[in-house]
CSV table of C-alpha atoms and ligand atoms in Angstrom, one decimal:
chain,number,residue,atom,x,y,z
A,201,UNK,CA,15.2,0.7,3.3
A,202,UNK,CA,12.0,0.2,5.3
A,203,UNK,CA,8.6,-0.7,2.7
A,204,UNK,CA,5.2,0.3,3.4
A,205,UNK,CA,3.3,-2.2,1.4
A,206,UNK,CA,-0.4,-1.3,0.0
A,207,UNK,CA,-3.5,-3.1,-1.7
A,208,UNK,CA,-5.6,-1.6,-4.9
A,209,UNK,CA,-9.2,-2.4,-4.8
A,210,UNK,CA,-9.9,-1.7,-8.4
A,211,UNK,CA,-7.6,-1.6,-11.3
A,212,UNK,CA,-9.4,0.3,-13.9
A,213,UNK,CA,-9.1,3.9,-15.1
A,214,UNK,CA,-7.9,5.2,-11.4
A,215,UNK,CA,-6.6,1.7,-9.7
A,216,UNK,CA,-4.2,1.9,-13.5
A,217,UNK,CA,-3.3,5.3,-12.2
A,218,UNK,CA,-2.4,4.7,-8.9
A,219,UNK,CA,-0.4,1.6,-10.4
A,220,UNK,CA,1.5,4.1,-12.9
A,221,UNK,CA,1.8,7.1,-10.5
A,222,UNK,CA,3.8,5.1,-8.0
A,223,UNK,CA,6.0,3.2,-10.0
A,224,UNK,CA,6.8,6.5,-12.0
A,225,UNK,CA,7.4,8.6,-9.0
A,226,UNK,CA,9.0,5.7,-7.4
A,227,UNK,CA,12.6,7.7,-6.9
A,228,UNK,CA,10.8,10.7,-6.0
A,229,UNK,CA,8.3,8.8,-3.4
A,230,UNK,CA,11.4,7.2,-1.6
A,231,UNK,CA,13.7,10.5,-1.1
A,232,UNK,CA,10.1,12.3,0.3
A,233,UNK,CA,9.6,9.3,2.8
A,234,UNK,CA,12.3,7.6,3.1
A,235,UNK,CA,10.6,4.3,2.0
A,236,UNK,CA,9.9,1.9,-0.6
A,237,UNK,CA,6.4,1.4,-1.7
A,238,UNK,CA,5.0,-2.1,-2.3
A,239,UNK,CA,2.0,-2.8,-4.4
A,240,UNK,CA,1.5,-6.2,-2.9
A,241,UNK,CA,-1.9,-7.0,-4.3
A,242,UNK,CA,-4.9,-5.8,-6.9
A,243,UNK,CA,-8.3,-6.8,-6.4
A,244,UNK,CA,-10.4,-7.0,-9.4
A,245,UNK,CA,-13.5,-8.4,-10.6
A,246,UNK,CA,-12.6,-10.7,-13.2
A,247,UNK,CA,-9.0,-12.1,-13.3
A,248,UNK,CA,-8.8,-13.4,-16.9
A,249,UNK,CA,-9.3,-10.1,-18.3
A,250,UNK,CA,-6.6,-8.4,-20.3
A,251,UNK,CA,-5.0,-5.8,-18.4
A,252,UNK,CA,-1.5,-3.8,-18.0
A,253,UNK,CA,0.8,-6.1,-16.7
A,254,UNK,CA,1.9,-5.9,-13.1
A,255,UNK,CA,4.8,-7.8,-12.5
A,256,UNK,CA,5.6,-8.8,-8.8
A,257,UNK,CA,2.4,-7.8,-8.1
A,258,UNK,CA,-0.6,-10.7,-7.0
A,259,UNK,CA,-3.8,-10.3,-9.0
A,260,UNK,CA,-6.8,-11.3,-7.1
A,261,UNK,CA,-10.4,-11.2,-6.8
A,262,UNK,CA,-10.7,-12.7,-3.3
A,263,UNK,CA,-11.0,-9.6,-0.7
A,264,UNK,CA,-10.0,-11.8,2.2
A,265,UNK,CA,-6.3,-12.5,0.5
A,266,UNK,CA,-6.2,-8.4,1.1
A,267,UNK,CA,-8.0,-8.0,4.3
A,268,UNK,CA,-6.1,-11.1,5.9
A,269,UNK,CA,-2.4,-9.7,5.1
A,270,UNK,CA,-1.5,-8.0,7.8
A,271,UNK,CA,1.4,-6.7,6.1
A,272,UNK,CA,-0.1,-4.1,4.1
A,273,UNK,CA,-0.4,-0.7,5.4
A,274,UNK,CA,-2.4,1.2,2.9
A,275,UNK,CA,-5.3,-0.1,1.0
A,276,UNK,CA,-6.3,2.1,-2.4
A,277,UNK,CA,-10.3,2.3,-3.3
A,278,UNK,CA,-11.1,2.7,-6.6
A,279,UNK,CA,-14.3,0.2,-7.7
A,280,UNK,CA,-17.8,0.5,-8.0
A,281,UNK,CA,-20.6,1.8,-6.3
A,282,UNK,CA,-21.9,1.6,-2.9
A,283,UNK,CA,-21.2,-2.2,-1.7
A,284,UNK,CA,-19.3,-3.9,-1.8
A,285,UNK,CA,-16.9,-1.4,-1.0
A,286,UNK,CA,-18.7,-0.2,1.9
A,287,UNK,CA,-18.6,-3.3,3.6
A,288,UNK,CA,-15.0,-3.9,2.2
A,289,UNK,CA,-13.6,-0.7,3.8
A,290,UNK,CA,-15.2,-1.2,7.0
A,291,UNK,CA,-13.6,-4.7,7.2
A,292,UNK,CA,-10.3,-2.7,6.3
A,293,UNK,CA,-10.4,-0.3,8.9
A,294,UNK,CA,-11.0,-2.8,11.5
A,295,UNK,CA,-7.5,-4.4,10.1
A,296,UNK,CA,-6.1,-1.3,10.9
A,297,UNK,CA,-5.2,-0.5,7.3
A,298,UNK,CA,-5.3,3.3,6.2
A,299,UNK,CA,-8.0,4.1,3.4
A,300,UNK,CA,-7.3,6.0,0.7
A,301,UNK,CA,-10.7,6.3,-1.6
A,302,UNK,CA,-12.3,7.8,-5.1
A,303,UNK,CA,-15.7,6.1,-4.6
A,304,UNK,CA,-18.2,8.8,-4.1
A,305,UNK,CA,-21.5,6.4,-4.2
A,306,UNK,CA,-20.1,4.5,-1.4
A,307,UNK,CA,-18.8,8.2,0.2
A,308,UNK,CA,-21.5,10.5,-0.4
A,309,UNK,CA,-23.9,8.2,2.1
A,310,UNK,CA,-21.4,6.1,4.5
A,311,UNK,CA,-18.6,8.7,4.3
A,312,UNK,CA,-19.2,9.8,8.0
A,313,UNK,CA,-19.4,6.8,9.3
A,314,UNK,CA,-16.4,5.1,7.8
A,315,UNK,CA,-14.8,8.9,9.4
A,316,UNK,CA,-15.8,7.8,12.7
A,317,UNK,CA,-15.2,4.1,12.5
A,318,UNK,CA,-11.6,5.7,11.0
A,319,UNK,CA,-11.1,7.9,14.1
A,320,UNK,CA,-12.1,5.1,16.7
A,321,UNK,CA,-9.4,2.6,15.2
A,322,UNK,CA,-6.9,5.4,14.8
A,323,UNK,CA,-6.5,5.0,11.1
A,324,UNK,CA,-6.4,7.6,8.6
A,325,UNK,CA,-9.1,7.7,5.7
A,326,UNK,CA,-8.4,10.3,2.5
A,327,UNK,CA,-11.3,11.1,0.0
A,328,UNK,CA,-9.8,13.8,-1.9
A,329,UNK,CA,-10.5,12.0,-5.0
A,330,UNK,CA,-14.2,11.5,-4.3
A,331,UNK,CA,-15.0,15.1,-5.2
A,332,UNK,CA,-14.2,17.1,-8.6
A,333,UNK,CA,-11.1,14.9,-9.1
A,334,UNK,CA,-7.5,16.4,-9.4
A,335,UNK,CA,-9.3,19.7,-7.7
A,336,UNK,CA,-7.9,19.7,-4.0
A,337,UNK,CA,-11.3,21.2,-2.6
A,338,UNK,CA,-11.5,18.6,0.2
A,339,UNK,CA,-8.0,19.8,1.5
A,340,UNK,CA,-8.6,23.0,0.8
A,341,UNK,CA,-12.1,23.4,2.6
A,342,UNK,CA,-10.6,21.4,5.6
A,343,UNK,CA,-8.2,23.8,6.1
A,344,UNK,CA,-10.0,26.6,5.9
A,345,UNK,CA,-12.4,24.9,9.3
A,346,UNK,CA,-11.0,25.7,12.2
A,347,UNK,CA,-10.8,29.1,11.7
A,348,UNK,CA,-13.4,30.3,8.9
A,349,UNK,CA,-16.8,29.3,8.2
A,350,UNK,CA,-18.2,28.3,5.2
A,351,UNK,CA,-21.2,29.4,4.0
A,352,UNK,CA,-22.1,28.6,0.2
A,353,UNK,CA,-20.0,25.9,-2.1
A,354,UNK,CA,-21.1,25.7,-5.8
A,355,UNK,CA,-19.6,24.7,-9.2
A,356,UNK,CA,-19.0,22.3,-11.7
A,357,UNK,CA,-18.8,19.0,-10.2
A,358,UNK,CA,-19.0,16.6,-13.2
A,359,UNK,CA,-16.3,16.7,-15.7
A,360,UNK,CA,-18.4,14.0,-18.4
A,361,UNK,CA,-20.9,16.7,-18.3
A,362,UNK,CA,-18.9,19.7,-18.9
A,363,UNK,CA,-16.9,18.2,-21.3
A,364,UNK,CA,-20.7,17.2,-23.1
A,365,UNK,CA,-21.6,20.6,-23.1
A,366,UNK,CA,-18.1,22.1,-24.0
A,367,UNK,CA,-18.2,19.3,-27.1
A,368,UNK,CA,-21.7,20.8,-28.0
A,369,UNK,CA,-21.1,24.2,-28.2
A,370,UNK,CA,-17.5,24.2,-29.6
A,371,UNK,CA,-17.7,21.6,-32.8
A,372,UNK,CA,-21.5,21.1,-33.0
A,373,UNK,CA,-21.0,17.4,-32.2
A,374,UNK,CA,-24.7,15.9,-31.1
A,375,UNK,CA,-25.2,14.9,-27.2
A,376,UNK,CA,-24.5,11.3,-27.7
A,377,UNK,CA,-21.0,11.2,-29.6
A,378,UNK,CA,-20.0,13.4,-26.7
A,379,UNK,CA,-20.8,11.2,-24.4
A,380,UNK,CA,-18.9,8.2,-26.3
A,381,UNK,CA,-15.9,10.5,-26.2
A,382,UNK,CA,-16.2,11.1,-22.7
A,383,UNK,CA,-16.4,7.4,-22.1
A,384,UNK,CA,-13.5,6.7,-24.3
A,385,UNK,CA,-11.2,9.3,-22.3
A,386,UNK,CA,-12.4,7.6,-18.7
A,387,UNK,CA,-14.0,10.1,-17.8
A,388,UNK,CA,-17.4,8.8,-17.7
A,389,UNK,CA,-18.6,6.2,-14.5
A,390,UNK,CA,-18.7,2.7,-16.9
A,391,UNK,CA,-22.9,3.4,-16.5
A,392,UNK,CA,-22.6,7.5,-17.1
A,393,UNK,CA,-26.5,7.4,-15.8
A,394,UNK,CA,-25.4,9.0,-12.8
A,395,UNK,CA,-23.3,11.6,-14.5
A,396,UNK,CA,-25.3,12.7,-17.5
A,397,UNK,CA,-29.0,12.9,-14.6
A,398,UNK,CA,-26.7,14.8,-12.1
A,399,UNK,CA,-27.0,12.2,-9.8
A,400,UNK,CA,-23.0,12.0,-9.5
A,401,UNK,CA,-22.9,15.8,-9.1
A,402,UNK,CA,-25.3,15.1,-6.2
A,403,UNK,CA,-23.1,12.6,-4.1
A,404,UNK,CA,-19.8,15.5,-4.6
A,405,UNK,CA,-22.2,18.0,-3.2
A,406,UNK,CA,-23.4,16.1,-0.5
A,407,UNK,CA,-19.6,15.1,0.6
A,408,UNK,CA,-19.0,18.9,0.5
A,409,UNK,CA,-22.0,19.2,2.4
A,410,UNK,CA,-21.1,16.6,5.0
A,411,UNK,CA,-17.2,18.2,5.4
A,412,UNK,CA,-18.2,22.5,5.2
A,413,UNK,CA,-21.5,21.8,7.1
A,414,UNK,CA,-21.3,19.2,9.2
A,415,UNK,CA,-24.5,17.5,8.0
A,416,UNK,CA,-26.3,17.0,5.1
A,417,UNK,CA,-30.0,18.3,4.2
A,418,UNK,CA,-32.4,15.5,3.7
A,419,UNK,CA,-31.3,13.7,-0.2
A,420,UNK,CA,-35.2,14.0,-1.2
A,421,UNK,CA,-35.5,17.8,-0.4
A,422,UNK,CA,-32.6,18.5,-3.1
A,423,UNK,CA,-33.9,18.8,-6.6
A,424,UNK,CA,-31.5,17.3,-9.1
A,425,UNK,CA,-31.1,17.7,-12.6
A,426,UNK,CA,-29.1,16.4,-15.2
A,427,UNK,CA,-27.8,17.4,-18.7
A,428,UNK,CA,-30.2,15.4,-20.4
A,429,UNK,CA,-32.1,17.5,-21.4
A,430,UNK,CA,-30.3,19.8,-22.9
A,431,UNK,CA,-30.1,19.8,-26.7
A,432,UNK,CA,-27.5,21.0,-29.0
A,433,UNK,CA,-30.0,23.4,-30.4
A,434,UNK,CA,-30.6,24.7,-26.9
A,435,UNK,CA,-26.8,25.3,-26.3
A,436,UNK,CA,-26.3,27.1,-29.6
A,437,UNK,CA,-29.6,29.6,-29.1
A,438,UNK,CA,-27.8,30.5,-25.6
A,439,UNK,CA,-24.1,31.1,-27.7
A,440,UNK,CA,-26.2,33.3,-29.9
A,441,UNK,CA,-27.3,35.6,-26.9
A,442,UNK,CA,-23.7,35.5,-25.6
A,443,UNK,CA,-24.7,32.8,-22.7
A,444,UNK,CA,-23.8,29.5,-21.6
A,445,UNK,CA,-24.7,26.1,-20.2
A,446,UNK,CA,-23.3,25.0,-17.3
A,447,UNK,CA,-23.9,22.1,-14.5
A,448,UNK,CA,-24.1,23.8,-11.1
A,449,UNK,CA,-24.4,21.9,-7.9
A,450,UNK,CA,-25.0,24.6,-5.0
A,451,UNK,CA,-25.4,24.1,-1.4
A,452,UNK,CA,-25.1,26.6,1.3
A,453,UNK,CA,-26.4,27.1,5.5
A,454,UNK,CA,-28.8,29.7,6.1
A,455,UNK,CA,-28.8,31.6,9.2
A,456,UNK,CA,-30.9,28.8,11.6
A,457,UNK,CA,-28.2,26.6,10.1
A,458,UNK,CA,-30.3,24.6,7.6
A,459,UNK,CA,-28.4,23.7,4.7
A,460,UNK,CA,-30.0,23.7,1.3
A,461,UNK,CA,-29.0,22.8,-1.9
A,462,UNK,CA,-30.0,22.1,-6.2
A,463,UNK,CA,-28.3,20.8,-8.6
A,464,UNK,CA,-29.0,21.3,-12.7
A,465,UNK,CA,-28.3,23.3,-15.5
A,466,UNK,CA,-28.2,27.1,-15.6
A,467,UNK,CA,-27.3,29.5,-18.0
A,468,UNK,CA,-24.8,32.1,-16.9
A,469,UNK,CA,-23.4,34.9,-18.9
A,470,UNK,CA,-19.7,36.2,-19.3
A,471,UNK,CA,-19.1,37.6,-16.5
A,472,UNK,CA,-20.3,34.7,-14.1
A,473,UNK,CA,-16.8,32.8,-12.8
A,474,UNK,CA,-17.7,29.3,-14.2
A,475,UNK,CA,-18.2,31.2,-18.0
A,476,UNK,CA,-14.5,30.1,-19.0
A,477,UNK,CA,-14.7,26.4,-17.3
A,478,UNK,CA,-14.5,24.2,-20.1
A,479,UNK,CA,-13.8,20.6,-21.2
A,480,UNK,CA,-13.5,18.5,-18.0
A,481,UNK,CA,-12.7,20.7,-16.1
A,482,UNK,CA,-14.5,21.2,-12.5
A,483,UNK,CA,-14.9,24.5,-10.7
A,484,UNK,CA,-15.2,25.1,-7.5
A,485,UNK,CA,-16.4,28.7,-5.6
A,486,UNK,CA,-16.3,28.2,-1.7
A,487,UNK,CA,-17.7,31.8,0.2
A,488,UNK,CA,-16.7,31.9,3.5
A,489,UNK,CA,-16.8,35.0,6.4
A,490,UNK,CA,-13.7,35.7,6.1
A,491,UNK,CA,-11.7,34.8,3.0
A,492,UNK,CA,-14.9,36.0,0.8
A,493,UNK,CA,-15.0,33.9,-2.4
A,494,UNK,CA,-12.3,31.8,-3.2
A,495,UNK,CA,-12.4,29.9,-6.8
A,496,UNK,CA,-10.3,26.2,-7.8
A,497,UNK,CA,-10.2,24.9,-10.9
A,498,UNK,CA,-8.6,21.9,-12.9
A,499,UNK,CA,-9.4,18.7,-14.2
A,500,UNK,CA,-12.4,17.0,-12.8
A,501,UNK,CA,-12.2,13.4,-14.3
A,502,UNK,CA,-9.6,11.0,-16.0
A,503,UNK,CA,-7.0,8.8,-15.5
A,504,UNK,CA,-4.3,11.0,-13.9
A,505,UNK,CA,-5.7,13.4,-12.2
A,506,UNK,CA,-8.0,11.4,-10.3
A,507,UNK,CA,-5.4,9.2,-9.3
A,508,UNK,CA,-2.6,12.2,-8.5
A,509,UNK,CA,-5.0,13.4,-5.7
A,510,UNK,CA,-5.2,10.0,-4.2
A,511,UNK,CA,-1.5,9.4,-4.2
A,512,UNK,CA,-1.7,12.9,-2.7
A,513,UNK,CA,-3.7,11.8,-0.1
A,514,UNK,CA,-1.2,9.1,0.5
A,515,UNK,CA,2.0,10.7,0.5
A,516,UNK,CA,-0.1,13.3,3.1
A,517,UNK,CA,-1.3,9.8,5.2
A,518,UNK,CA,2.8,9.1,5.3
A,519,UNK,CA,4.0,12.0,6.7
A,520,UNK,CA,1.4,12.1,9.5
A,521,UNK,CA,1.9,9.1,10.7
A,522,UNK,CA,5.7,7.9,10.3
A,523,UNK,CA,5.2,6.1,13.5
A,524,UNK,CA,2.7,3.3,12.8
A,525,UNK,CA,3.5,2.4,9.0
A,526,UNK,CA,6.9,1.4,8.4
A,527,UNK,CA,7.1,-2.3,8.3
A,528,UNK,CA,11.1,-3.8,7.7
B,741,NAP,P1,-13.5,1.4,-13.9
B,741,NAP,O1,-12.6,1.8,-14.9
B,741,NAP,O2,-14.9,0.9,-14.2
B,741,NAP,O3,-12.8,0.3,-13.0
B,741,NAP,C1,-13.4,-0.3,-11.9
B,741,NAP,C2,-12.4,-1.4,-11.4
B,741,NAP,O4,-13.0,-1.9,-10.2
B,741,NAP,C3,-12.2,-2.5,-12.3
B,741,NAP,O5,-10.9,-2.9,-12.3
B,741,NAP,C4,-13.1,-3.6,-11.8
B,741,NAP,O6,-12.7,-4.9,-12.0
B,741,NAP,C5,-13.1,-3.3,-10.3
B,741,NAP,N1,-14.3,-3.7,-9.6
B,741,NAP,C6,-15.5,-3.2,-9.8
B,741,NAP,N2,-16.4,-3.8,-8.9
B,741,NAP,C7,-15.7,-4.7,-8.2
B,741,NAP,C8,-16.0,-5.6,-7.2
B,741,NAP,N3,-17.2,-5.7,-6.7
B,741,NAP,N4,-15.0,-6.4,-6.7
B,741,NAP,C9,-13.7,-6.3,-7.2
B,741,NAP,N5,-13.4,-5.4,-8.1
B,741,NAP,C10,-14.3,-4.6,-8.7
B,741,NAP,O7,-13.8,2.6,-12.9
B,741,NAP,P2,-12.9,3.9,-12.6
B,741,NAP,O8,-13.2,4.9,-13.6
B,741,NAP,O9,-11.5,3.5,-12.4
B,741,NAP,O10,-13.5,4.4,-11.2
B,741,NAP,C11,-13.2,3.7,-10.0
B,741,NAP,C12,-13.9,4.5,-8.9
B,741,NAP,O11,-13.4,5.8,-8.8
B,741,NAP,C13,-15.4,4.6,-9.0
B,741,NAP,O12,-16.0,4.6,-7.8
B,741,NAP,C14,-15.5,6.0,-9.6
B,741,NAP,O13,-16.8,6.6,-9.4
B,741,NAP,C15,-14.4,6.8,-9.0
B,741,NAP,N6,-13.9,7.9,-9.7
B,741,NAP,C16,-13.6,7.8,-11.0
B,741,NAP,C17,-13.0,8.9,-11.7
B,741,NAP,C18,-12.7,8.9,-13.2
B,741,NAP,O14,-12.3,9.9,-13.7
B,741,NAP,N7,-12.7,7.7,-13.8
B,741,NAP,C19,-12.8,10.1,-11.0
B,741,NAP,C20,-13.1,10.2,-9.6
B,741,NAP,C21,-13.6,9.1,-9.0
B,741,NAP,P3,-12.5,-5.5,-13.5
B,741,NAP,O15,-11.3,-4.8,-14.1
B,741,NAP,O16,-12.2,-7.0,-13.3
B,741,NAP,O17,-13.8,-5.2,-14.2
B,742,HSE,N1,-17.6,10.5,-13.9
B,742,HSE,C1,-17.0,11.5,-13.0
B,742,HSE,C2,-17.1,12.9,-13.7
B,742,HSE,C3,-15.6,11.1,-12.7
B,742,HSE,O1,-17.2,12.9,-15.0
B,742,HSE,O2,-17.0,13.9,-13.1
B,742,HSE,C4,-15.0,12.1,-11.6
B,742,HSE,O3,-15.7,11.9,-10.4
């Protein structure tokens, strides 16, 4: 049976997914495709630490053992920040390997270029995972394009901080243990600055942005907020008056096509859609001409789910391109 052979950058919360996902799906990923899949190699930061054991599978933290192999097909994204993945994916589409990624800090700013630099080389490039993660608003929004237009997107976009606030107002527990449970469940980023300042709410908007809009509004003229303000007395007042806390990231295009956006905490009553969005879950309302107001909603952060929308995107990248991957 033909093997299409692929690379994890990252094997932490979501690179351990990926790992899991295809080697427990592996009977159901070979009747869909009609191949095996190879994890050939892992990258990772520091080699000697103890981690699930990957048999058959080289461990490395030397970039070029990946990007020289020109036996893989499909490299996997999941580490850190902006670079070096930035430069690391560039290098990979210039391989000619198909990206799948969950790195919104690299995608939020170099997302449309690594789309162009995708489409010149004629590789694929799937983000679903950057934004609300097992929520499939990237695929959904995309196919809604060509025919629709989008006009406003807002929702919950941070999972650590709805699960915070959910933790707050449902067993009283104080801003900080929330935060440690958050952290211990993987869904915090391993600094959860960026998720607790809204900062990481920011990026998924701005990927909406870049995707519904075409363009995104100058970063400085967005005002962001974060949960950290918040205190557990504030979110027990607003129960008593029947309200809510809730971390809303909103952009939309105005008629002259300027798109403008906010991010922060609101308060919305019980008969506002995000009321009943609890624990990590994400949200998302997309308003468009035609459809009106469509809502998603599922699991914004962790393990699983993250890594169930890349593999997704994968399986997706496969089936689109039969032609150029198989490798016997
Ligand atoms: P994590 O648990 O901290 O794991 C990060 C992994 O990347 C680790 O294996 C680390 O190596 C490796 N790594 C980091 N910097 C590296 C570098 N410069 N070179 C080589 N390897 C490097 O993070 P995570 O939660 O899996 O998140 C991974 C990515 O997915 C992040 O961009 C995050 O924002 C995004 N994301 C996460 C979630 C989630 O729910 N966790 C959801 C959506 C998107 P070591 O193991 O050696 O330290
Ligand atoms: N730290 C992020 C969150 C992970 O809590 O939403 C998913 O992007």
């Amino acid at each position: 049976m033909p093997s299409i052979k692929v690379a994890l950058l990252g094997f932490g919360t979501v690179g351990e997914g990926i790992y899991r996902i295809l080697n427990e799906r592996k009977e159901e990923i070979k009747r869909e495709t009609g191949c095996v899949i190879e994890i050939v190699s892992i990258l990772v930061r520091d080699k000697a630490k103890k981690r699930l054991a990957t048999p058959g599978t080289k461990i490395t933290d030397d970039i070029q053992e990946i990007l020289s192999n020109q036996e893989i097909d499909f490299v996997f994204e999941a580490i850190v920040g902006e670079e070096p993945a930035y430069t690391y994916l560039s290098d990979a589409i210039e391989k000619g390997f198909h990206i799948v990624t969950a790195n919104k800090t690299m995608f939020a700013k170099h997302g449309p270029a690594l789309l162009k630099h995708a489409e010149f080389r004629g590789v694929q490039l799937g983000y679903e995972a950057t934004t609300a993660g097992g929520v499939p608003i990237i695929r959904t929004v995309a196919s809604l394009l060509p025919v629709d237009r989008v006009r406003r997107i807002r929702g919950v976009l941070n999972g650590t901080s709805n699960f915070i606030l959910t933790k707050m107002r449902e067993e009283g527990i104080p801003f900080k243990a929330a935060l440690h449970k958050a952290q211990m469940l993987g869904y915090a980023e391993a600094d959860p600055t960026d998720d607790i300042s809204g900062k990481d709410a920011f990026r998924k908007l701005m990927i909406l942005s870049a995707l519904a809009f075409g363009s995104q509004p100058n970063w400085q003229d967005v005002p962001v907020g974060g949960i950290d303000r918040v205190t557990i007395e504030d979110v027990a007042d607003a129960s008593k008056s029947k309200l809510r806390y809730r971390h809303v990231a909103d952009i939309s295009v105005d008629e002259k096509g300027a798109v403008h956006g906010s991010v922060g905490p609101v308060l919305i009553g019980i008969d506002h859609p995000l009321y009943g969005i609890d624990g990590v879950n994400n949200a998302i309302i997309v308003e468009t001409d035609y459809l009106g107001a469509l809502t998603l909603a599922g699991p914004g952060a962790g393990m699983y789910p993250t890594a169930s929308a890349m593999v997704g995107d994968f399986l997706q990248m496969i089936r689109k391109s039969e032609k150029v991957l198989v490798t016997i």
